[in-house]
């Protein structure tokens, strides 16, 4: 398989940018505040990002997405385990799509 020079340069450039973004995050992590308002605010960012990723699928999706969201919420409130809730949500949306598709 032959790769053009432009494609190789593009791949190397993307790899460099990806490395810089990840290294920058690691370098900044030690400088972030560990207490106070900013630390509390930063603690809630992952949940907000996750909600912003799930909300469009929930609003524009089918009944499978609504059922999966309900199952995810239920599993989280019962177990208080985010990973278990996410795994249950993925499993339920997969199974619900299979049921509703066929």
Coordinates of C-alpha atoms in Angstrom, one line a residue:
X1 CA 0.0 0.0 0.0
X2 CA 1.3 3.3 -1.1
X3 CA 0.6 6.5 0.9
X4 CA 1.0 10.0 -0.6
X5 CA 3.3 12.5 1.0
X6 CA 0.4 14.9 1.8
X7 CA -1.5 12.1 3.6
X8 CA 1.5 11.2 5.6
X9 CA 2.1 14.9 6.6
X10 CA -1.6 15.2 7.5
X11 CA -1.5 12.1 9.7
X12 CA 1.7 13.3 11.4
X13 CA 0.2 16.8 11.9
X14 CA -3.0 15.3 13.5
X15 CA -0.9 13.1 15.7
X16 CA 1.2 16.1 16.9
X17 CA -1.9 18.2 17.6
X18 CA -3.5 15.3 19.5
X19 CA -0.4 14.8 21.6
X20 CA -0.2 18.5 22.3
X21 CA -3.8 18.7 23.5
X22 CA -3.4 15.7 25.8
X23 CA 0.0 16.8 27.1
X24 CA -1.4 20.3 27.7
X25 CA -4.3 18.9 29.7
X26 CA -1.9 16.9 31.9
X27 CA 0.4 19.9 32.4
X28 CA -2.6 22.1 33.4
X29 CA -4.1 19.5 35.7
X30 CA -1.6 20.2 38.5
X31 CA -2.3 24.0 38.3
X32 CA -6.1 23.7 38.7
X33 CA -7.5 24.7 42.0
X34 CA -8.3 21.9 44.4
X35 CA -10.8 23.7 46.5
X36 CA -13.2 26.6 46.4
X37 CA -15.8 27.7 43.8
X38 CA -13.6 27.0 40.7
X39 CA -12.8 23.5 41.9
X40 CA -16.5 22.8 42.6
X41 CA -17.4 24.2 39.2
X42 CA -14.8 22.1 37.4
X43 CA -16.1 19.0 39.2
X44 CA -19.4 19.4 37.4
X45 CA -18.1 19.8 33.9
X46 CA -17.9 16.0 33.0
X47 CA -21.6 15.6 33.9
X48 CA -22.6 18.6 31.9
X49 CA -20.6 17.4 28.9
X50 CA -22.2 14.0 29.1
X51 CA -25.7 15.5 29.4
X52 CA -25.0 17.7 26.4
X53 CA -24.0 14.6 24.4
X54 CA -27.1 12.6 25.4
X55 CA -29.8 15.2 25.4
X56 CA -30.0 15.6 21.5
X57 CA -30.4 11.8 21.1
X58 CA -33.0 11.8 23.8
X59 CA -35.0 14.6 22.4
X60 CA -34.8 13.6 18.7
X61 CA -34.6 9.8 19.2
X62 CA -37.2 7.1 19.3
X63 CA -38.9 5.3 22.2
X64 CA -35.7 3.2 22.6
X65 CA -33.7 6.2 23.7
X66 CA -36.4 7.3 26.2
X67 CA -36.5 3.8 27.7
X68 CA -32.7 3.6 27.9
X69 CA -32.6 7.0 29.6
X70 CA -35.2 5.8 32.1
X71 CA -33.3 2.6 32.8
X72 CA -30.0 4.5 33.1
X73 CA -31.6 6.9 35.7
X74 CA -33.1 4.0 37.6
X75 CA -29.8 2.0 37.7
X76 CA -27.9 5.1 38.9
X77 CA -30.4 5.9 41.7
X78 CA -30.3 2.3 42.9
X79 CA -26.6 1.6 42.6
X80 CA -25.0 5.2 42.7
X81 CA -22.5 3.7 40.3
X82 CA -22.1 5.8 37.1
X83 CA -20.3 3.1 35.2
X84 CA -23.1 0.6 35.9
X85 CA -25.7 3.1 34.9
X86 CA -23.9 3.9 31.6
X87 CA -23.5 0.2 30.9
X88 CA -27.1 -0.5 31.6
X89 CA -28.1 2.4 29.3
X90 CA -26.1 1.1 26.4
X91 CA -27.4 -2.4 26.9
X92 CA -31.0 -1.2 27.1
X93 CA -30.8 1.1 24.1
X94 CA -29.3 -1.8 22.1
X95 CA -32.0 -4.3 23.1
X96 CA -34.8 -1.7 22.7
X97 CA -33.6 -0.9 19.2
X98 CA -33.6 -4.6 18.4
X99 CA -37.1 -5.0 19.7
X100 CA -38.5 -2.0 18.0
X101 CA -36.8 -2.6 14.7
X102 CA -38.0 -6.1 14.3

